[in-house]
Coordinates of C-alpha atoms in Angstrom, one line a residue:
M1209 CA 0.5 -0.4 0.3
P1210 CA 1.4 3.5 -1.2
P1211 CA 2.4 5.3 2.3
T1212 CA 0.0 7.9 4.1
L1213 CA 0.9 11.4 5.5
T1214 CA 1.3 10.3 8.8
D1215 CA 4.3 7.7 7.6
I1216 CA 5.6 10.5 5.5
I1217 CA 5.8 12.7 8.2
R1218 CA 7.2 10.5 10.3
E1219 CA 9.9 9.5 7.6
L1220 CA 10.7 13.8 7.3
E1221 CA 11.5 13.8 11.1
A1222 CA 14.0 11.8 10.6
L1223 CA 15.2 13.5 8.2
A1224 CA 14.5 16.7 10.2
A1225 CA 16.1 15.4 13.4
Y1226 CA 19.5 15.0 11.2
D1227 CA 22.4 16.6 13.6
G1228 CA 25.7 15.6 11.2
P1229 CA 28.8 15.8 9.5
W1230 CA 27.3 17.3 5.8
R1231 CA 26.0 20.8 6.3
P1232 CA 23.5 20.7 3.7
L1233 CA 21.1 18.8 5.1
R1234 CA 21.6 20.2 8.4
D1235 CA 21.6 23.9 7.7
E1236 CA 18.1 22.6 5.9
A1237 CA 17.0 20.6 9.4
T1238 CA 16.1 23.7 11.1
L1239 CA 13.6 25.6 8.3
L1240 CA 12.8 21.3 8.0
R1241 CA 11.5 20.3 11.4
E1242 CA 9.1 23.7 10.8
R1243 CA 7.5 22.2 7.5
V1244 CA 7.2 19.4 9.5
D1245 CA 5.4 20.7 12.6
E1246 CA 3.4 22.7 9.8
L1247 CA 2.1 18.8 8.7
R1248 CA 1.8 16.9 11.2
E1249 CA -0.6 20.2 12.5
R1250 CA -2.6 19.6 9.7
D1251 CA -2.7 16.1 9.4
Q1252 CA -4.7 16.3 13.1
R1253 CA -6.7 18.8 11.4
L1254 CA -8.0 16.6 8.9
G1255 CA -11.6 16.2 10.6
D1256 CA -12.2 20.0 11.8
V1257 CA -13.7 22.5 10.4
L1258 CA -12.4 24.8 7.2
V1259 CA -10.9 27.8 7.9
V1260 CA -11.1 30.5 5.6
A1261 CA -9.6 33.5 5.5
L1262 CA -10.7 37.3 3.5
V1263 CA -7.9 38.8 2.3
G1264 CA -7.3 42.1 0.4
G1265 CA -6.2 45.4 0.3
S1266 CA -6.9 48.1 2.2
G1267 CA -10.5 49.8 1.2
V1268 CA -11.6 46.4 -1.5
G1269 CA -14.9 45.9 1.3
K1270 CA -13.2 41.9 3.1
S1271 CA -15.3 43.3 6.4
T1272 CA -17.7 44.8 5.1
L1273 CA -17.9 41.5 3.3
I1274 CA -18.3 39.8 6.4
N1275 CA -20.7 41.1 8.1
A1276 CA -22.9 40.7 5.2
I1277 CA -22.1 37.3 5.4
A1278 CA -23.2 37.6 9.2
G1279 CA -26.1 39.2 8.3
D1280 CA -25.0 41.7 11.7
E1281 CA -21.5 44.1 12.2
L1282 CA -19.6 42.2 13.2
A1283 CA -16.1 43.8 11.9
E1284 CA -15.9 48.3 11.4
A1285 CA -15.7 48.8 7.6
S1286 CA -15.0 51.5 5.5
A1287 CA -14.3 52.3 2.0
F1288 CA -11.4 54.8 2.7
R1289 CA -9.0 53.5 5.1
P1290 CA -8.0 50.2 7.3
C1291 CA -10.2 49.4 9.8
T1292 CA -9.0 45.7 10.3
S1293 CA -6.4 45.8 13.1
I1294 CA -7.0 43.0 14.6
P1295 CA -8.9 39.7 13.2
T1296 CA -11.5 39.4 13.1
V1297 CA -13.1 35.5 13.6
Y1298 CA -16.9 34.1 12.9
Q1299 CA -16.9 30.7 14.2
P1300 CA -19.5 28.1 14.6
P1301 CA -20.9 27.6 18.4
G1302 CA -18.6 24.6 20.2
V1303 CA -15.8 25.0 18.2
Q1304 CA -12.4 26.0 19.9
L1305 CA -9.2 26.9 17.5
G1306 CA -7.1 28.7 19.4
F1307 CA -7.9 32.1 18.6
E1308 CA -9.1 33.9 21.6
N1309 CA -6.4 36.8 20.9
W1310 CA -8.5 38.1 18.5
N1311 CA -12.3 39.4 17.7
V1312 CA -13.8 35.7 18.4
V1313 CA -17.6 35.5 16.8
T1314 CA -19.2 33.0 17.2
G1315 CA -22.9 32.3 16.2
S1316 CA -22.0 31.0 12.7
A1317 CA -25.0 29.6 11.2
L1318 CA -22.1 27.7 8.7
E1319 CA -21.6 24.8 10.7
H1320 CA -18.1 23.1 9.3
V1321 CA -16.4 26.6 8.0
V1322 CA -15.0 29.5 10.5
I1323 CA -14.6 32.8 8.5
I1324 CA -11.5 34.8 8.8
D1325 CA -11.2 39.1 8.3
T1326 CA -8.1 39.7 8.4
P1327 CA -5.9 43.4 8.3
D1328 CA -5.5 45.0 4.8
S1329 CA -2.7 42.6 3.3
D1330 CA -1.0 46.4 2.0
T1331 CA -0.2 47.6 5.2
V1332 CA 2.5 49.4 6.0
V1333 CA 2.4 48.7 10.0
K1334 CA 4.3 45.5 10.3
E1335 CA 2.3 44.0 13.5
H1336 CA -0.8 43.7 10.9
R1337 CA 0.9 42.1 8.1
A1338 CA 2.0 39.7 10.7
R1339 CA -1.1 38.8 11.3
V1340 CA -1.9 38.6 8.9
Q1341 CA 0.1 35.9 8.0
E1342 CA -0.2 34.2 10.9
A1343 CA -4.0 34.3 10.1
L1344 CA -2.7 32.8 6.5
L1345 CA -0.6 29.4 8.6
R1346 CA -4.0 28.2 10.0
T1347 CA -6.1 29.2 7.0
D1348 CA -7.3 26.0 4.3
L1349 CA -9.1 28.7 2.0
V1350 CA -8.3 32.0 1.0
L1351 CA -10.8 34.1 -0.7
I1352 CA -8.9 36.7 -2.1
C1353 CA -11.1 39.8 -2.3
G1354 CA -10.3 43.2 -4.5
S1355 CA -12.6 45.4 -6.3
A1356 CA -12.4 46.9 -10.0
E1357 CA -9.7 49.9 -9.0
K1358 CA -7.7 47.4 -6.3
Y1359 CA -7.4 43.7 -7.7
L1360 CA -4.0 44.3 -8.9
D1361 CA -2.0 44.1 -5.3
E1362 CA 1.6 43.0 -5.2
A1363 CA 1.7 43.1 -1.4
T1364 CA -1.2 41.0 -1.6
W1365 CA 0.5 38.2 -4.1
S1366 CA 4.2 38.4 -1.7
L1367 CA 1.9 37.1 0.7
L1368 CA -0.1 34.4 -0.6
R1369 CA 2.6 34.2 -3.8
D1370 CA 4.6 30.8 -0.9
L1371 CA 1.7 29.2 -0.5
Q1372 CA 0.9 27.8 -4.2
E1373 CA -0.1 24.6 -3.8
Q1374 CA -0.4 25.1 -0.5
R1375 CA -3.6 26.4 -0.1
A1376 CA -7.5 25.9 -1.7
M1377 CA -8.1 30.2 -2.9
A1378 CA -11.3 31.6 -4.6
C1379 CA -11.3 35.2 -6.2
I1380 CA -14.7 38.0 -4.5
E1381 CA -14.3 40.6 -6.7
T1382 CA -16.3 43.1 -3.9
K1383 CA -18.4 46.7 -5.4
A1384 CA -19.8 44.8 -8.0
D1385 CA -22.5 47.8 -8.8
Q1386 CA -19.0 50.5 -9.0
G1387 CA -17.9 49.2 -12.8
E1388 CA -17.7 46.3 -15.7
S1389 CA -16.2 43.2 -14.3
V1390 CA -12.1 42.9 -14.2
R1391 CA -12.4 38.8 -13.9
D1392 CA -11.0 38.3 -17.0
H1393 CA -8.2 40.6 -16.2
W1394 CA -7.9 39.2 -12.8
L1395 CA -8.0 35.6 -13.4
G1396 CA -5.3 36.5 -15.9
R1397 CA -3.1 38.6 -14.0
L1398 CA -2.5 35.0 -11.0
Q1399 CA -2.7 32.5 -13.9
E1400 CA 0.5 34.3 -15.7
Q1401 CA 1.8 34.7 -11.7
G1402 CA 1.6 30.4 -10.9
F1403 CA -2.4 30.8 -9.6
K1404 CA -4.9 27.9 -9.4
V1405 CA -8.1 29.7 -8.2
D1406 CA -10.8 27.2 -7.7
A1407 CA -14.0 29.9 -7.8
Y1408 CA -14.9 33.5 -9.3
F1409 CA -17.6 35.4 -7.1
R1410 CA -18.7 38.7 -8.0
V1411 CA -21.2 40.4 -5.2
N1412 CA -22.7 43.9 -4.2
A1413 CA -21.7 43.2 -0.6
R1414 CA -23.2 46.4 1.3
R1415 CA -26.4 46.2 -0.7
T1416 CA -26.4 42.4 0.9
F1417 CA -25.4 43.6 4.4
D1418 CA -28.6 46.1 3.9
R1419 CA -30.8 43.9 3.2
K1420 CA -30.1 41.9 5.8
V1421 CA -30.3 44.2 7.5
S1422 CA -33.5 45.6 6.8
G1423 CA -35.1 42.2 6.5
G1424 CA -35.7 42.8 2.5
E1425 CA -35.6 40.4 0.1
A1426 CA -32.5 39.7 -2.6
G1427 CA -32.4 40.9 -5.4
S1428 CA -30.2 40.8 -8.4
D1429 CA -28.2 43.4 -7.7
E1430 CA -26.9 41.5 -5.3
F1431 CA -24.4 39.8 -8.4
D1432 CA -23.3 36.1 -6.7
F1433 CA -23.8 37.0 -3.7
P1434 CA -26.5 34.3 -4.0
K1435 CA -23.8 31.8 -5.2
L1436 CA -21.7 32.3 -2.4
E1437 CA -23.6 31.9 0.1
A1438 CA -24.5 28.4 -1.3
F1439 CA -20.6 28.0 -1.5
L1440 CA -19.9 28.5 2.0
R1441 CA -22.7 26.4 3.3
D1442 CA -24.5 23.9 0.8
E1443 CA -20.3 23.1 -1.2
L1444 CA -18.6 23.0 1.4
S1445 CA -20.0 19.4 2.7
R1446 CA -17.7 17.7 4.9
E1447 CA -16.5 15.6 2.2
R1448 CA -15.4 18.7 0.0
I1449 CA -13.3 20.3 3.3
H1450 CA -12.3 17.1 3.9
R1451 CA -10.7 17.1 -0.1
I1452 CA -9.5 19.9 0.6
K1453 CA -7.5 19.6 3.9
K1454 CA -5.8 17.2 2.2
S1455 CA -5.1 18.7 -1.2
N1456 CA -3.7 21.9 1.0
A1457 CA -1.4 19.1 3.3
A1458 CA -0.3 17.0 -0.2
G1459 CA 0.5 20.5 -1.2
L1460 CA 3.1 21.7 1.0
L1461 CA 4.8 18.6 1.2
R1462 CA 5.1 18.0 -2.3
M1463 CA 6.6 22.0 -1.5
T1464 CA 8.5 20.9 1.6
V1465 CA 10.2 17.9 -0.2
A1466 CA 11.6 19.7 -3.6
R1467 CA 12.3 22.4 -1.6
L1468 CA 14.6 20.0 0.3
D1469 CA 15.8 17.5 -2.1
E1470 CA 16.6 20.7 -4.1
A1471 CA 18.5 21.6 -1.3
V1472 CA 20.5 18.7 -0.7
T1473 CA 20.4 16.4 -4.1
A1474 CA 22.1 19.6 -6.1
K1475 CA 24.9 19.0 -3.7
A1476 CA 24.8 15.4 -3.1
G1477 CA 26.7 14.3 -7.2
N1478 CA 30.0 14.3 -5.4
L1479 CA 29.3 11.8 -2.8
H1480 CA 30.2 8.7 -4.7
E1481 CA 33.5 10.3 -5.9
L1482 CA 34.0 10.5 -2.2
E1483 CA 32.9 7.0 -2.4
K1484 CA 35.2 6.5 -4.7
E1485 CA 38.3 8.5 -3.4
I1486 CA 37.6 6.5 -0.1
Q1487 CA 38.2 3.3 -1.6
A1488 CA 41.3 4.5 -3.0
A1489 CA 42.4 5.7 -0.4
E1490 CA 41.9 2.6 1.6
A1491 CA 44.0 0.3 -1.1
A1492 CA 47.2 2.6 -1.2
C1493 CA 46.7 2.1 2.1
A1494 CA 46.6 -1.9 1.7
K1495 CA 49.0 -2.5 -0.4
E1496 CA 51.2 -0.1 1.7
A1497 CA 50.1 -2.3 4.8
F1498 CA 50.9 -6.0 2.6
E1499 CA 54.3 -5.1 1.1
L1500 CA 55.7 -4.6 5.0
V1501 CA 54.3 -7.6 6.3
R1502 CA 55.0 -9.2 3.7
R1503 CA 58.8 -8.5 3.7
R1504 CA 58.9 -8.7 7.7
L1505 CA 56.6 -11.7 7.9
F1506 CA 57.1 -13.6 4.5
A1507 CA 60.9 -12.8 2.9
E1508 CA 62.1 -16.3 5.2
P1509 CA 60.8 -19.1 3.0
H1510 CA 62.7 -21.3 5.6
L1511 CA 60.5 -20.4 9.0
W1512 CA 57.5 -21.6 6.5
N1513 CA 59.7 -24.7 6.4
Y1514 CA 60.8 -24.9 10.2
A1515 CA 56.9 -24.5 11.3
L1516 CA 56.2 -27.4 8.8
G1517 CA 59.0 -29.6 10.0
R1518 CA 58.4 -29.0 13.5
E1519 CA 54.0 -30.1 12.4
I1520 CA 55.9 -33.4 10.8
G1521 CA 57.5 -34.2 13.3
M1522 CA 54.7 -34.3 15.8
R1523 CA 53.0 -36.4 13.8
A1524 CA 55.9 -38.7 11.9
K1525 CA 55.0 -42.5 12.0
G1526 CA 57.4 -45.2 10.5
I1527 CA 61.4 -45.3 10.1
M1528 CA 61.4 -42.0 7.7
G1529 CA 59.6 -40.3 10.1
T1530 CA 61.8 -41.2 12.8
V1531 CA 64.1 -40.0 10.8
Y1532 CA 62.8 -36.4 9.6
R1533 CA 61.9 -36.6 13.4
L1534 CA 66.2 -37.0 14.6
V1535 CA 67.0 -34.4 11.9
E1536 CA 64.6 -31.8 12.3
G1537 CA 65.2 -31.4 16.1
I1538 CA 69.4 -31.7 14.9
R1539 CA 68.7 -29.0 12.6
G1540 CA 66.6 -27.3 15.3
L1541 CA 68.5 -26.9 18.2
P1542 CA 70.5 -23.7 17.7
A1543 CA 68.0 -21.8 17.3
R1544 CA 66.5 -23.5 20.4
M1545 CA 68.6 -23.0 22.5
A1546 CA 69.2 -18.7 20.9
S1547 CA 65.5 -19.1 22.0
W1548 CA 66.2 -19.6 25.4
L1549 CA 68.5 -17.0 25.7
P1550 CA 66.7 -13.2 27.1
G1551 CA 67.0 -11.1 24.0
I1552 CA 68.7 -13.4 21.4
G1553 CA 66.0 -15.2 18.3
S1554 CA 63.1 -14.6 19.8
G1555 CA 63.2 -10.3 18.2
G1556 CA 62.8 -11.5 15.1
S1557 CA 59.6 -10.7 13.2
G1558 CA 59.9 -13.5 11.0
H1559 CA 60.1 -15.8 14.5
Q1560 CA 57.3 -14.5 15.3
A1561 CA 55.3 -15.4 12.6
A1562 CA 57.2 -18.7 12.9
A1563 CA 55.4 -18.7 16.4
I1564 CA 52.8 -18.1 15.8
L1565 CA 52.7 -21.4 12.3
A1566 CA 54.3 -22.9 14.6
D1567 CA 50.9 -22.4 17.8
K1568 CA 53.4 -20.9 20.8
E1569 CA 51.4 -18.0 22.6
A1570 CA 54.4 -16.7 22.6
F1571 CA 55.5 -13.2 21.3
R1572 CA 51.3 -12.4 20.8
E1573 CA 51.6 -9.5 22.8
D1574 CA 54.2 -7.9 21.3
F1575 CA 54.2 -8.9 17.8
D1576 CA 53.5 -5.5 16.3
L1577 CA 54.2 -4.9 13.3
V1578 CA 52.7 -1.4 12.4
G1579 CA 55.8 0.8 11.5
R1580 CA 56.8 4.6 10.7
D1581 CA 56.5 4.4 6.6
L1582 CA 52.8 3.0 7.0
A1583 CA 52.1 5.9 9.9
T1584 CA 52.7 8.6 7.3
L1585 CA 50.8 7.4 3.9
F1586 CA 47.9 7.1 6.7
S1587 CA 48.8 10.9 7.8
H1588 CA 48.7 11.9 4.6
T1589 CA 46.1 10.4 2.9
Q1590 CA 43.1 11.2 5.8
S1591 CA 44.6 14.7 5.5
A1592 CA 43.7 14.5 1.3
L1593 CA 40.3 13.2 2.6
D1594 CA 39.3 15.4 4.6
L1595 CA 40.2 18.3 2.9
D1596 CA 37.7 16.6 -0.2
F1597 CA 35.2 16.3 2.7
A1598 CA 35.2 20.1 3.3
K1599 CA 35.0 20.8 0.0
S1600 CA 31.6 18.8 -0.5
G1601 CA 30.3 20.1 2.8
F1602 CA 31.4 18.0 5.6
D1603 CA 32.9 19.4 9.4
L1604 CA 34.3 16.0 10.1
D1605 CA 35.9 16.1 13.5
E1606 CA 38.5 14.9 14.3
D1607 CA 40.2 11.6 15.7
P1608 CA 43.7 10.8 16.8
E1609 CA 42.7 7.6 17.6
A1610 CA 41.7 6.8 14.0
F1611 CA 45.3 5.1 13.0
K1612 CA 45.5 3.8 16.6
A1613 CA 42.5 1.4 15.6
Y1614 CA 42.9 1.1 12.4
A1615 CA 46.8 -0.8 12.8
A1616 CA 44.5 -2.7 15.5
D1617 CA 42.7 -3.6 13.0
L1618 CA 45.6 -4.9 11.2
Q1619 CA 47.0 -6.5 13.8
Q1620 CA 44.2 -8.4 14.3
Q1621 CA 43.7 -9.2 10.5
I1622 CA 46.8 -10.1 10.3
D1623 CA 46.5 -12.7 13.7
R1624 CA 43.9 -13.8 11.7
V1625 CA 45.5 -15.6 9.0
L1626 CA 48.5 -16.4 10.7
R1627 CA 46.7 -18.1 13.3
G1628 CA 43.9 -19.5 11.3
P1629 CA 44.6 -20.6 7.4
A1630 CA 48.3 -20.4 7.1
R1631 CA 48.2 -22.5 10.2
D1632 CA 45.8 -24.5 8.4
R1633 CA 47.4 -25.1 5.9
I1634 CA 50.6 -26.3 7.8
V1635 CA 48.7 -28.8 9.3
T1636 CA 46.9 -29.8 6.0
R1637 CA 49.9 -30.2 4.6
A1638 CA 51.5 -32.0 7.4
R1639 CA 48.8 -34.6 8.4
F1640 CA 49.2 -34.9 4.4
L1641 CA 52.9 -35.8 4.4
T1642 CA 52.7 -38.1 7.6
S1643 CA 49.5 -39.9 6.4
W1644 CA 49.3 -44.0 6.8
P1645 CA 49.9 -43.7 2.8
M1646 CA 53.2 -41.4 2.2
T1647 CA 54.1 -43.1 5.3
I1648 CA 54.6 -46.8 3.3
L1649 CA 55.5 -44.9 0.4
L1650 CA 58.6 -43.7 2.0
D1651 CA 59.2 -46.6 4.3
A1652 CA 58.5 -49.2 1.1
G1653 CA 62.6 -48.7 0.2
P1654 CA 64.3 -49.1 3.8
I1655 CA 61.6 -52.0 4.2
A1656 CA 62.3 -53.8 1.7
F1657 CA 66.4 -53.8 1.8
I1658 CA 66.0 -54.4 5.1
A1659 CA 64.1 -57.1 4.3
F1660 CA 66.4 -58.3 1.2
F1661 CA 69.5 -57.8 4.5
C1662 CA 67.6 -60.3 6.2
Y1663 CA 67.5 -62.9 3.8
N1664 CA 70.9 -62.2 3.0
A1665 CA 71.9 -63.2 6.1
V1666 CA 69.8 -65.4 7.2
S1667 CA 70.5 -67.8 4.2
A1668 CA 74.1 -67.1 4.3
Y1669 CA 73.8 -68.5 7.8
F1670 CA 73.5 -71.5 6.9
T1671 CA 76.0 -72.2 3.5
T1672 CA 78.9 -69.7 4.9
L1673 CA 80.2 -66.5 6.9
L1674 CA 79.2 -63.8 4.9
P1675 CA 82.6 -61.4 5.1
T1676 CA 82.7 -58.3 7.2
A1677 CA 83.3 -55.7 3.9
W1678 CA 79.3 -57.6 2.5
F1679 CA 77.6 -56.1 6.1
L1680 CA 79.4 -53.0 5.7
N1681 CA 78.8 -52.4 1.6
S1682 CA 74.8 -53.2 2.9
I1683 CA 75.5 -50.7 6.3
T1684 CA 76.4 -48.0 3.8
V1685 CA 73.7 -49.0 1.2
L1686 CA 70.6 -48.5 4.6
I1687 CA 72.2 -44.9 4.6
I1688 CA 72.5 -44.2 1.1
I1689 CA 68.3 -45.1 0.8
L1690 CA 67.2 -43.4 4.2
F1691 CA 69.5 -39.8 3.1
G1692 CA 68.0 -40.1 -0.3
E1693 CA 64.1 -40.7 1.4
L1694 CA 64.9 -38.1 4.0
F1695 CA 66.3 -35.2 1.0
L1696 CA 62.8 -36.8 -1.0
M1697 CA 60.6 -36.3 2.3
S1698 CA 62.8 -33.4 2.7
L1699 CA 62.0 -31.8 -0.7
I1700 CA 58.4 -32.5 -0.5
A1701 CA 57.9 -30.6 2.7
R1702 CA 59.5 -27.2 1.5
S1703 CA 57.4 -27.4 -1.5
L1704 CA 54.5 -27.7 0.7
A1705 CA 55.5 -25.0 2.6
W1706 CA 56.3 -23.2 -0.2
N1707 CA 52.8 -23.5 -1.4
A1708 CA 51.1 -23.0 1.4
R1709 CA 53.5 -19.7 2.1
R1710 CA 52.0 -18.3 -1.3
G1711 CA 49.0 -19.3 -0.7
A1712 CA 49.4 -17.3 2.6
I1713 CA 50.4 -14.5 1.3
R1714 CA 47.0 -14.7 -0.8
D1715 CA 44.8 -15.2 2.4
L1716 CA 46.5 -12.1 4.1
R1717 CA 46.4 -9.7 0.2
T1718 CA 42.5 -10.7 0.7
A1719 CA 42.5 -9.8 4.3
L1720 CA 44.0 -6.3 4.2
A1721 CA 42.3 -5.4 1.3
S1722 CA 38.6 -6.0 2.2
S1723 CA 39.1 -4.4 5.9
G1724 CA 37.5 -1.5 6.0
Q1725 CA 39.0 0.1 9.4
A1726 CA 40.8 2.3 7.7
F1727 CA 38.9 5.6 7.2
A1728 CA 36.2 3.9 9.7
R1729 CA 34.8 8.0 10.5
E1730 CA 34.8 9.4 6.8
R1731 CA 32.9 6.3 5.3
K1732 CA 30.4 6.3 8.4
A1733 CA 30.1 9.7 7.7
L1734 CA 29.4 9.1 4.0
K1735 CA 26.8 5.9 4.8
Q1736 CA 24.9 7.9 7.3
T1737 CA 24.5 10.3 4.4
D1738 CA 23.6 8.2 1.4
A1739 CA 21.0 6.4 3.3
L1740 CA 19.2 9.2 3.8
L1741 CA 19.5 10.9 0.6
Q1742 CA 18.3 6.8 0.1
R1743 CA 14.9 8.3 2.1
L1744 CA 14.7 11.5 0.5
G1745 CA 14.9 9.8 -3.0
E1746 CA 11.9 7.2 -1.8
I1747 CA 9.2 9.7 0.2
R1748 CA 10.0 12.2 -3.3
K1749 CA 8.7 8.6 -5.4
S1750 CA 6.0 8.4 -3.1
L1751 CA 4.7 11.9 -3.6

């Protein structure tokens, strides 16, 4: 279902509550709040009586007109000078609309209509003109009053021009007995000014007032006054009043959204460019961070061999597994001895990476890879971004902790990769190399030679004594086989370690590129603004 006026007002309230860093929308928030308050009031008044205002210049007969409608002298009238300084409100009994500070007259026979006689719109008295504006704010229907000598009144038009499509309007040509009708010329000029007029009446209010006071019969010299009374009494039914009020509210809503759209949408054209700049800045920082980590953690492939060798040694089985474990233990003995000494062998980033890959908790607290080059690049990039954001109307607060948060996020991403995918690759390859099929395959050569040696030794025992040289040659051949198998196993392990290192580099590049913490402040401001603009776009489409 399409959104109701109440739904749209609620959406506009969210926009009016904006106090974020984007200046174009923040500057419009105050006026938008006023419009939202007016819209909410009009929404709540859709079922109330219709408020009609008589508006026009001095001497056009507004007071005489309301007296003629009432059949009583409610307002002082004069054809030569301004008389109304305080609006006169003519309303049915029981109506409470907050007009107590004005001249309120109760007793109107118009059940659903309240009529306000406003001060002259061309007055030079500021207080009088302010009261006209106040009356217009509460008005649903404006009856523009003019006479043959005064109907092209710029002072009146200036008050009504901003209310086009927000108020229903009709024209009343007063003093019809004093000359030819100005209907065509007046309506033509109003149309040129963009006014939409729903009805036009040409009346002789003085004649009607005199007739009602004396109790006489209506005559043709009153012109369209009977039609005006029928319009106010019969045509303005509850249903039509509701349509007028709803149309006025819709007009105000369209004007509000159009003004807001004009104020902010035109200035939002470069927000997509800012998004691209953020992406480019994050990519530059991610690339620098990746290169830094790659140089410090992945530049020593032998440490990956060490990490894989340790995992293989922990899981090794069979003859070759035992030999491999002994050789790896002897080869790693210097590094372990160095790690026992304080300050020796434990400070390098490579050793730290190897320790993490080996699932050790050592060095975790001091595992800091943030370099000065990255901090400098981040600072320069952020300054350039802040300048571009300022040009686009953003007032961003300084964030001295931005790089610290980014460095912490990098550290977390690196730690996650090394302890997650990178270590999983090491463990997976170690399990492959120490699996039973690989163990049997690697042990096949030594076992076959040992079986051959045992067979010959046992056979020779019953026939002839084997010479010592035969035993020495056999041991030499066994050692050659073992070293050959060990070399093959080490070669496979190095190939697997190299492959794991390449995969970890890819994982690290992806993880650092996907980190969104580099410029979180700028991205948050842009995301918030974009969400509000999308909400404004949805409101615009729903109208």
